[in-house]
Amino acid sequence: MKQLIVEMEQYAQEHNVPIIQKESIAFLMKFIKANNVVNILEIGSGIGYSAILMASSSPLVKVTTIERDEVRYMECLKNVKKCEFDKKVNVVFQDALEVNLSDENKYDLIFIDAAKGQYTKFFEKFKYFLADGGVIITDNLKYHGYVGKSEEIPSKNLRQLVKKIENYIEFLKNNEEYTTKFYDVGDGLSISIKKSENA
Ligand code: SAH
Ligand code: MG
């Protein structure tokens, strides 16, 4: 397992695949244990680094993870097999915005870590799959320190992407259904919890 994790870190670096920061995955694993999280849905598998580490948090944890890039999906499957997590990690090869999840599947934790420009869409689509008391955690809300400074970014593409993350943060702050806390951990994380109906 340890060996595989090191290999995945090297692969990510060599092939320019994003993986979660050490501090952030440690935060997630601690959260999973402290809150007895069992069912996890991850949007954006990459090569399976965060899915495998989350799955390793406790024997009960199960992760469904969605990836649209075929090369990464194949690499992710390979890594899941290597650590014999076939029963713990279910990898879905599809665009998350096109996936049809069964209404019966509810998740204690939904981890949003795919295309940063589509965060609001992911949130709005997958919130219906939260179990009672479940949370939505989003990664990369600082986006390498650019968030909050989009106006100063010369590159139009980058500026637009960062603006979308800024809009997502506003969407979370103003959301009447969910309470969100922001954490200055790694590249910036948030935890959103559904407000109780009789509050
Ligand atoms: N969670 C991973 C890193 C994911 S990187 C880890 O920390 O190890 C983000 C991934 O999301 C990329 O591999 C990208 O291909 C994928 N992605 C982006 N938009 C997507 C979408 N709409 N549906 C599914 N996957 C998506
Ligand atoms: Mg990330």
Coordinates of N, CA and C and ligand atoms in Angstrom, one line a residue:
M1 N 0.8 -1.2 0.0 CA 0.0 0.0 0.0 C 0.9 1.3 0.0
K2 N 1.8 1.3 1.0 CA 2.7 2.5 1.0 C 3.4 2.7 -0.3
Q3 N 3.9 1.5 -0.8 CA 4.7 1.5 -2.0 C 3.8 2.1 -3.2
L4 N 2.6 1.6 -3.2 CA 1.7 2.0 -4.3 C 1.4 3.5 -4.2
I5 N 1.3 4.0 -3.0 CA 1.0 5.5 -2.8 C 2.2 6.3 -3.4
V6 N 3.4 5.8 -3.1 CA 4.6 6.5 -3.6 C 4.6 6.5 -5.1
E7 N 4.3 5.3 -5.6 CA 4.3 5.1 -7.1 C 3.3 6.1 -7.7
M8 N 2.1 6.2 -7.1 CA 1.1 7.1 -7.7 C 1.5 8.5 -7.6
E9 N 2.2 8.9 -6.5 CA 2.7 10.3 -6.4 C 3.7 10.6 -7.5
Q10 N 4.6 9.6 -7.8 CA 5.5 9.8 -8.9 C 4.9 9.8 -10.3
Y11 N 3.9 8.9 -10.5 CA 3.2 8.9 -11.7 C 2.5 10.3 -12.0
A12 N 1.9 10.8 -10.9 CA 1.1 12.0 -11.0 C 2.1 13.2 -11.4
Q13 N 3.2 13.1 -10.8 CA 4.2 14.2 -11.1 C 4.7 14.1 -12.6
E14 N 5.1 12.8 -13.0 CA 5.6 12.6 -14.3 C 4.6 12.9 -15.4
H15 N 3.3 12.6 -15.1 CA 2.3 12.7 -16.2 C 1.4 13.9 -16.0
N16 N 1.8 14.8 -15.0 CA 1.0 16.0 -14.8 C -0.5 15.8 -14.5
V17 N -0.7 14.8 -13.6 CA -2.1 14.5 -13.1 C -2.2 15.2 -11.8
P18 N -3.3 16.0 -11.6 CA -3.4 16.5 -10.2 C -3.8 15.5 -9.2
I19 N -3.2 15.6 -8.0 CA -3.6 14.8 -6.9 C -3.7 15.7 -5.7
I20 N -4.5 15.3 -4.8 CA -4.8 16.1 -3.6 C -3.5 16.3 -2.8
Q21 N -3.5 17.4 -2.1 CA -2.3 17.7 -1.2 C -2.3 16.8 0.0
K22 N -1.1 16.5 0.5 CA -1.0 15.7 1.7 C -1.8 16.1 2.9
E23 N -1.8 17.4 3.1 CA -2.5 18.0 4.2 C -4.0 17.8 4.1
S24 N -4.5 17.9 2.8 CA -5.9 17.8 2.6 C -6.4 16.4 2.7
I25 N -5.6 15.4 2.2 CA -6.1 14.0 2.3 C -6.0 13.6 3.8
A26 N -5.1 14.1 4.5 CA -5.0 13.8 6.0 C -6.2 14.3 6.7
F27 N -6.6 15.5 6.3 CA -7.8 16.1 6.9 C -9.1 15.3 6.5
L28 N -9.2 14.9 5.3 CA -10.3 14.1 4.9 C -10.4 12.7 5.6
M29 N -9.2 12.1 5.7 CA -9.2 10.8 6.4 C -9.6 10.9 7.8
K30 N -9.1 12.0 8.5 CA -9.5 12.2 9.9 C -11.0 12.4 10.0
F31 N -11.5 13.2 9.0 CA -13.0 13.5 9.0 C -13.8 12.2 8.9
I32 N -13.3 11.3 8.0 CA -14.0 10.1 7.7 C -14.1 9.2 8.9
K33 N -12.9 9.1 9.6 CA -12.9 8.3 10.9 C -13.7 8.9 12.0
A34 N -13.6 10.2 12.2 CA -14.3 10.9 13.3 C -15.8 10.8 13.1
N35 N -16.2 10.8 11.9 CA -17.7 10.9 11.6 C -18.3 9.6 11.2
N36 N -17.5 8.5 11.3 CA -18.0 7.2 10.8 C -18.6 7.2 9.4
V37 N -17.9 7.9 8.5 CA -18.4 7.9 7.1 C -18.2 6.5 6.5
V38 N -19.2 6.1 5.8 CA -19.2 4.7 5.2 C -19.2 4.9 3.7
N39 N -20.2 5.5 3.2 CA -20.4 5.6 1.7 C -19.9 7.0 1.2
I40 N -19.0 6.9 0.2 CA -18.4 8.1 -0.3 C -18.6 8.1 -1.8
L41 N -18.9 9.3 -2.3 CA -19.0 9.6 -3.8 C -17.9 10.6 -4.1
E42 N -17.1 10.3 -5.1 CA -16.0 11.2 -5.5 C -16.3 11.6 -6.9
I43 N -16.2 12.9 -7.2 CA -16.4 13.4 -8.5 C -14.9 13.8 -9.0
G44 N -14.4 13.1 -9.9 CA -13.0 13.3 -10.4 C -12.0 12.4 -9.7
S45 N -11.8 11.2 -10.3 CA -10.9 10.2 -9.7 C -9.5 10.4 -10.0
G46 N -9.1 11.1 -11.1 CA -7.7 11.1 -11.5 C -7.2 9.7 -11.6
I47 N -6.1 9.4 -11.0 CA -5.6 8.0 -11.0 C -5.9 7.2 -9.8
G48 N -6.8 7.8 -9.0 CA -7.4 7.0 -7.8 C -6.7 7.3 -6.5
Y49 N -5.8 8.3 -6.5 CA -5.0 8.5 -5.3 C -5.9 8.9 -4.1
S50 N -6.8 9.9 -4.2 CA -7.6 10.2 -3.1 C -8.6 9.2 -2.8
A51 N -9.2 8.5 -3.8 CA -10.2 7.4 -3.6 C -9.6 6.3 -2.8
I52 N -8.4 5.9 -3.2 CA -7.7 4.8 -2.5 C -7.4 5.1 -1.0
L53 N -6.9 6.3 -0.8 CA -6.6 6.7 0.5 C -7.8 6.9 1.4
M54 N -8.9 7.5 0.8 CA -10.1 7.6 1.6 C -10.7 6.2 1.9
A55 N -10.6 5.3 1.0 CA -11.1 3.9 1.2 C -10.3 3.2 2.3
S56 N -9.0 3.6 2.4 CA -8.2 2.9 3.4 C -8.4 3.5 4.8
S57 N -9.2 4.5 5.0 CA -9.4 5.1 6.3 C -10.0 4.2 7.3
S58 N -10.9 3.3 6.8 CA -11.5 2.3 7.7 C -12.0 1.2 6.9
P59 N -12.2 0.0 7.5 CA -12.6 -1.2 6.8 C -14.0 -1.1 6.2
L60 N -14.8 -0.2 6.8 CA -16.2 -0.2 6.3 C -16.4 0.8 5.1
V61 N -15.4 1.6 4.9 CA -15.6 2.7 3.8 C -15.7 2.1 2.4
K62 N -16.7 2.6 1.7 CA -16.8 2.3 0.2 C -16.8 3.6 -0.6
V63 N -16.1 3.6 -1.7 CA -16.0 4.8 -2.5 C -16.5 4.5 -3.9
T64 N -17.4 5.3 -4.4 CA -17.7 5.3 -5.8 C -17.1 6.6 -6.4
T65 N -16.3 6.4 -7.4 CA -15.6 7.6 -8.0 C -15.8 7.6 -9.5
I66 N -15.9 8.9 -10.0 CA -16.3 9.1 -11.4 C -15.2 9.8 -12.1
E67 N -14.8 9.3 -13.3 CA -13.7 9.9 -14.1 C -14.1 9.9 -15.6
R68 N -13.9 11.0 -16.2 CA -14.3 11.0 -17.7 C -13.1 10.8 -18.6
D69 N -11.9 10.9 -18.1 CA -10.7 10.7 -19.0 C -10.3 9.3 -19.0
E70 N -10.3 8.7 -20.2 CA -10.1 7.2 -20.3 C -8.7 6.8 -19.8
V71 N -7.7 7.5 -20.1 CA -6.4 7.1 -19.7 C -6.3 7.1 -18.1
R72 N -6.8 8.2 -17.5 CA -6.8 8.2 -16.1 C -7.7 7.1 -15.5
Y73 N -8.9 6.9 -16.1 CA -9.8 5.9 -15.6 C -9.1 4.5 -15.6
M74 N -8.4 4.2 -16.7 CA -7.6 2.9 -16.8 C -6.6 2.8 -15.7
E75 N -5.9 3.9 -15.5 CA -4.8 4.0 -14.5 C -5.4 3.8 -13.1
C76 N -6.5 4.4 -12.9 CA -7.2 4.3 -11.6 C -7.6 2.9 -11.3
L77 N -8.2 2.2 -12.3 CA -8.6 0.8 -12.2 C -7.4 0.0 -11.8
K78 N -6.3 0.2 -12.5 CA -5.1 -0.6 -12.3 C -4.7 -0.4 -10.8
N79 N -4.7 0.8 -10.4 CA -4.2 1.1 -9.0 C -5.2 0.4 -7.9
V80 N -6.5 0.5 -8.2 CA -7.5 -0.1 -7.3 C -7.2 -1.6 -7.2
K81 N -6.9 -2.3 -8.4 CA -6.6 -3.7 -8.4 C -5.4 -4.0 -7.6
K82 N -4.3 -3.2 -7.8 CA -3.1 -3.4 -7.2 C -3.2 -3.5 -5.6
C83 N -4.0 -2.6 -5.1 CA -4.2 -2.7 -3.6 C -5.4 -3.6 -3.2
E84 N -5.9 -4.3 -4.1 CA -7.0 -5.2 -3.9 C -8.2 -4.5 -3.2
F85 N -8.5 -3.4 -3.7 CA -9.7 -2.6 -3.2 C -10.9 -2.7 -4.2
D86 N -10.9 -3.8 -5.0 CA -11.9 -3.9 -6.0 C -13.3 -3.9 -5.4
K87 N -13.4 -4.4 -4.1 CA -14.7 -4.4 -3.5 C -15.0 -3.1 -2.7
K88 N -14.0 -2.3 -2.5 CA -14.2 -1.0 -1.8 C -14.3 0.2 -2.7
V89 N -13.7 0.1 -3.8 CA -13.7 1.3 -4.7 C -14.3 0.9 -6.1
N90 N -15.4 1.6 -6.4 CA -16.1 1.4 -7.7 C -15.8 2.5 -8.6
V91 N -15.1 2.3 -9.7 CA -14.7 3.4 -10.6 C -15.6 3.4 -11.8
V92 N -16.2 4.6 -12.0 CA -17.2 4.8 -13.1 C -16.5 5.6 -14.2
F93 N -16.5 5.1 -15.4 CA -16.0 5.9 -16.5 C -17.1 6.7 -17.2
Q94 N -17.3 7.9 -16.9 CA -18.3 8.7 -17.5 C -18.1 10.2 -17.1
D95 N -18.7 11.1 -17.8 CA -18.8 12.5 -17.4 C -19.7 12.5 -16.2
A96 N -19.3 13.1 -15.1 CA -20.1 13.1 -13.9 C -21.5 13.8 -14.2
L97 N -21.5 14.8 -15.1 CA -22.7 15.5 -15.3 C -23.7 14.7 -16.2
E98 N -23.2 13.5 -16.7 CA -24.1 12.7 -17.5 C -24.4 11.4 -16.7
V99 N -23.8 11.2 -15.6 CA -24.1 9.9 -14.8 C -25.5 9.9 -14.3
N100 N -26.1 8.7 -14.4 CA -27.4 8.5 -13.7 C -27.2 7.6 -12.5
L101 N -27.2 8.2 -11.3 CA -27.0 7.4 -10.1 C -28.4 6.9 -9.7
S102 N -28.5 5.7 -9.1 CA -29.7 5.2 -8.6 C -30.1 6.1 -7.4
D103 N -31.4 6.4 -7.3 CA -32.0 7.2 -6.2 C -31.8 6.6 -4.9
E104 N -31.6 5.3 -4.9 CA -31.4 4.5 -3.7 C -30.0 4.7 -3.1
N105 N -29.1 5.1 -3.9 CA -27.7 5.3 -3.3 C -27.6 6.7 -2.6
K106 N -27.3 6.6 -1.4 CA -27.1 7.8 -0.6 C -25.6 7.8 0.0
Y107 N -25.0 8.9 0.0 CA -23.6 9.0 0.4 C -23.5 9.9 1.7
D108 N -22.6 9.5 2.6 CA -22.3 10.2 3.8 C -21.4 11.4 3.4
L109 N -20.6 11.2 2.4 CA -19.6 12.2 2.0 C -19.6 12.3 0.5
I110 N -19.8 13.4 -0.1 CA -19.6 13.6 -1.5 C -18.4 14.6 -1.7
F111 N -17.4 14.1 -2.4 CA -16.1 14.9 -2.5 C -16.0 15.4 -3.9
I112 N -16.2 16.7 -4.1 CA -16.1 17.4 -5.4 C -14.7 17.8 -5.7
D113 N -14.1 17.2 -6.8 CA -12.7 17.5 -7.1 C -12.5 17.3 -8.6
A114 N -13.5 17.6 -9.4 CA -13.3 17.5 -10.9 C -13.2 18.9 -11.4
A115 N -13.7 19.1 -12.7 CA -13.5 20.4 -13.4 C -13.9 21.6 -12.5
K116 N -13.0 22.5 -12.2 CA -13.2 23.5 -11.2 C -14.3 24.5 -11.7
G117 N -14.5 24.6 -13.0 CA -15.4 25.6 -13.6 C -16.9 25.1 -13.4
Q118 N -17.0 23.8 -13.0 CA -18.4 23.2 -13.0 C -18.8 22.9 -11.6
Y119 N -18.1 23.4 -10.6 CA -18.4 23.1 -9.2 C -19.9 23.3 -8.8
T120 N -20.5 24.4 -9.3 CA -21.9 24.6 -8.9 C -22.8 23.6 -9.5
K121 N -22.5 23.2 -10.7 CA -23.3 22.2 -11.4 C -23.2 20.9 -10.7
F122 N -22.0 20.5 -10.3 CA -21.8 19.2 -9.5 C -22.6 19.3 -8.2
F123 N -22.5 20.4 -7.5 CA -23.1 20.5 -6.2 C -24.7 20.4 -6.4
E124 N -25.2 21.1 -7.4 CA -26.6 21.1 -7.6 C -27.1 19.7 -8.1
K125 N -26.3 19.0 -8.8 CA -26.7 17.6 -9.3 C -26.6 16.6 -8.2
F126 N -25.5 16.6 -7.4 CA -25.3 15.5 -6.5 C -25.8 15.7 -5.1
K127 N -26.3 16.9 -4.8 CA -26.8 17.1 -3.4 C -28.0 16.2 -3.1
Y128 N -28.7 15.8 -4.1 CA -29.8 14.9 -3.9 C -29.4 13.5 -3.5
F129 N -28.1 13.2 -3.5 CA -27.6 11.9 -3.2 C -26.9 11.9 -1.8
L130 N -27.1 13.0 -1.0 CA -26.6 13.0 0.3 C -27.5 12.2 1.3
A131 N -26.8 11.4 2.1 CA -27.6 10.8 3.2 C -27.9 11.8 4.2
D132 N -28.8 11.5 5.1 CA -29.1 12.4 6.2 C -27.9 12.7 7.0
G133 N -27.6 13.9 7.3 CA -26.4 14.2 8.0 C -25.1 14.2 7.2
G134 N -25.3 13.9 5.9 CA -24.1 13.8 5.0 C -23.5 15.2 4.7
V135 N -22.3 15.2 4.2 CA -21.6 16.5 3.8 C -21.1 16.5 2.4
I136 N -21.0 17.7 1.8 CA -20.3 17.8 0.5 C -19.0 18.5 0.8
I137 N -17.9 17.9 0.5 CA -16.6 18.6 0.6 C -16.0 18.9 -0.7
T138 N -15.5 20.1 -0.9 CA -15.0 20.6 -2.1 C -13.5 20.9 -2.0
D139 N -12.7 20.6 -3.0 CA -11.3 20.8 -2.9 C -10.9 22.0 -3.9
N140 N -9.7 22.5 -3.6 CA -9.1 23.5 -4.5 C -9.8 24.9 -4.5
L141 N -10.3 25.3 -3.4 CA -11.1 26.5 -3.4 C -10.1 27.8 -3.3
K142 N -8.8 27.5 -3.1 CA -7.9 28.6 -3.2 C -7.3 28.7 -4.6
Y143 N -7.4 27.6 -5.3 CA -6.8 27.4 -6.6 C -5.4 28.1 -6.7
H144 N -4.5 27.5 -6.0 CA -3.1 27.9 -6.0 C -2.9 29.4 -5.6
G145 N -3.8 29.9 -4.8 CA -3.7 31.3 -4.4 C -4.3 32.3 -5.3
Y146 N -4.9 31.9 -6.4 CA -5.5 32.9 -7.4 C -6.8 33.4 -6.9
V147 N -7.5 32.5 -6.2 CA -8.9 32.9 -5.8 C -8.9 34.1 -5.0
G148 N -9.8 35.0 -5.3 CA -9.9 36.3 -4.7 C -9.1 37.4 -5.4
K149 N -8.3 37.0 -6.4 CA -7.5 37.9 -7.2 C -7.7 37.8 -8.7
S150 N -8.9 37.3 -9.0 CA -9.1 37.0 -10.4 C -8.9 38.2 -11.3
E151 N -9.3 39.4 -10.9 CA -9.2 40.6 -11.7 C -7.7 40.8 -12.1
E152 N -6.8 40.3 -11.3 CA -5.3 40.6 -11.7 C -4.7 39.6 -12.6
I153 N -5.5 38.6 -13.0 CA -4.9 37.5 -13.8 C -4.9 37.9 -15.3
P154 N -3.7 37.9 -15.9 CA -3.7 38.4 -17.4 C -4.3 37.3 -18.3
S155 N -4.1 36.1 -18.1 CA -4.6 35.0 -19.0 C -6.1 34.9 -18.9
K156 N -6.8 35.1 -20.0 CA -8.3 35.1 -20.0 C -8.9 33.8 -19.5
N157 N -8.3 32.7 -20.0 CA -8.8 31.4 -19.6 C -8.7 31.1 -18.1
L158 N -7.5 31.4 -17.6 CA -7.3 31.3 -16.1 C -8.2 32.2 -15.3
R159 N -8.3 33.4 -15.8 CA -9.2 34.4 -15.1 C -10.6 33.9 -15.0
Q160 N -11.1 33.4 -16.1 CA -12.5 32.9 -16.2 C -12.7 31.7 -15.2
L161 N -11.7 30.8 -15.2 CA -11.8 29.7 -14.3 C -11.8 30.1 -12.9
V162 N -10.9 31.0 -12.5 CA -10.8 31.5 -11.1 C -12.1 32.2 -10.7
K163 N -12.7 33.0 -11.7 CA -14.0 33.6 -11.4 C -15.1 32.6 -11.1
K164 N -15.0 31.5 -11.8 CA -16.1 30.5 -11.5 C -15.9 29.9 -10.1
I165 N -14.7 29.8 -9.7 CA -14.5 29.3 -8.3 C -15.0 30.3 -7.3
E166 N -14.7 31.6 -7.6 CA -15.1 32.7 -6.8 C -16.7 32.7 -6.7
N167 N -17.3 32.5 -7.9 CA -18.8 32.4 -7.9 C -19.3 31.2 -7.1
Y168 N -18.6 30.1 -7.2 CA -19.0 28.9 -6.4 C -18.9 29.2 -4.9
I169 N -17.9 29.9 -4.5 CA -17.7 30.3 -3.1 C -18.9 31.2 -2.6
E170 N -19.3 32.1 -3.5 CA -20.4 33.0 -3.2 C -21.7 32.1 -3.1
F171 N -21.8 31.2 -4.1 CA -23.0 30.3 -4.1 C -23.1 29.5 -2.8
L172 N -22.0 29.1 -2.3 CA -22.0 28.3 -1.0 C -22.3 29.2 0.2
K173 N -21.7 30.4 0.2 CA -22.0 31.4 1.3 C -23.4 31.8 1.4
N174 N -24.0 32.0 0.2 CA -25.4 32.5 0.1 C -26.5 31.4 0.1
N175 N -26.0 30.1 0.2 CA -26.9 29.0 0.0 C -27.8 28.9 1.3
E176 N -29.1 28.9 1.0 CA -30.1 28.8 2.2 C -30.3 27.4 2.7
E177 N -29.9 26.4 1.8 CA -30.2 25.0 2.2 C -29.0 24.4 3.0
Y178 N -27.8 25.0 2.7 CA -26.6 24.4 3.3 C -25.8 25.4 4.0
T179 N -25.2 24.9 5.1 CA -24.2 25.7 5.8 C -22.8 25.3 5.4
T180 N -22.0 26.2 5.1 CA -20.6 25.8 4.6 C -19.5 26.5 5.5
K181 N -18.6 25.6 5.8 CA -17.4 26.2 6.5 C -16.2 26.0 5.6
F182 N -15.3 27.0 5.6 CA -14.2 27.0 4.7 C -12.9 26.7 5.5
Y183 N -12.0 25.9 5.0 CA -10.8 25.5 5.8 C -9.6 25.9 4.9
D184 N -8.6 26.5 5.6 CA -7.4 26.9 5.0 C -6.4 25.7 5.1
V185 N -6.8 24.6 4.4 CA -6.0 23.4 4.5 C -5.6 23.1 3.0
G186 N -4.4 22.7 2.8 CA -3.9 22.4 1.4 C -4.3 23.5 0.5
D187 N -5.0 23.2 -0.6 CA -5.4 24.2 -1.6 C -6.7 24.8 -1.3
G188 N -7.2 24.6 -0.1 CA -8.5 25.2 0.3 C -9.6 24.2 0.2
L189 N -10.3 23.9 1.3 CA -11.4 23.0 1.3 C -12.6 23.6 1.9
S190 N -13.8 23.1 1.6 CA -15.0 23.5 2.3 C -15.8 22.3 2.7
I191 N -16.6 22.4 3.7 CA -17.5 21.4 4.1 C -18.9 22.0 4.2
S192 N -19.8 21.4 3.4 CA -21.2 21.9 3.4 C -22.1 20.9 4.0
I193 N -23.0 21.4 4.9 CA -23.9 20.5 5.6 C -25.3 21.0 5.4
K194 N -26.2 20.1 5.2 CA -27.6 20.6 5.0 C -28.2 21.1 6.3
K195 N -28.9 22.3 6.1 CA -29.5 22.9 7.3 C -30.7 22.0 7.8
S196 N -30.9 21.9 9.0 CA -32.0 21.1 9.5 C -33.3 21.8 9.1
E197 N -34.3 21.0 8.8 CA -35.5 21.6 8.2 C -36.3 22.4 9.2
N198 N -36.3 22.0 10.5 CA -37.0 22.8 11.4 C -36.2 23.9 12.2
A199 N -35.0 24.2 11.6 CA -34.2 25.2 12.2 C -34.7 26.6 12.0
Ligands
SAH1 N1 -9.4 13.3 -6.8 C1 -8.1 13.1 -7.4 C2 -7.7 14.1 -8.4 C3 -8.7 14.4 -9.5 S1 -8.1 15.5 -10.7 C4 -7.0 12.9 -6.4 O1 -6.9 13.8 -5.6 O2 -6.3 12.0 -6.5 C5 -9.6 16.0 -11.4 C6 -10.1 14.9 -12.4 O3 -11.5 15.2 -12.7 C7 -9.4 14.8 -13.7 O4 -8.8 13.5 -13.8 C8 -10.4 15.1 -14.7 O5 -10.3 14.3 -15.9 C9 -11.7 14.7 -14.0 N2 -12.9 15.4 -14.4 C10 -13.0 16.7 -14.7 N3 -14.3 17.0 -15.1 C11 -15.0 15.9 -15.0 C12 -16.3 15.5 -15.2 N4 -17.2 16.4 -15.6 N5 -16.7 14.2 -15.0 C13 -15.8 13.3 -14.6 N6 -14.5 13.6 -14.4 C14 -14.1 14.8 -14.6
MG2 MG -8.0 18.6 -5.9

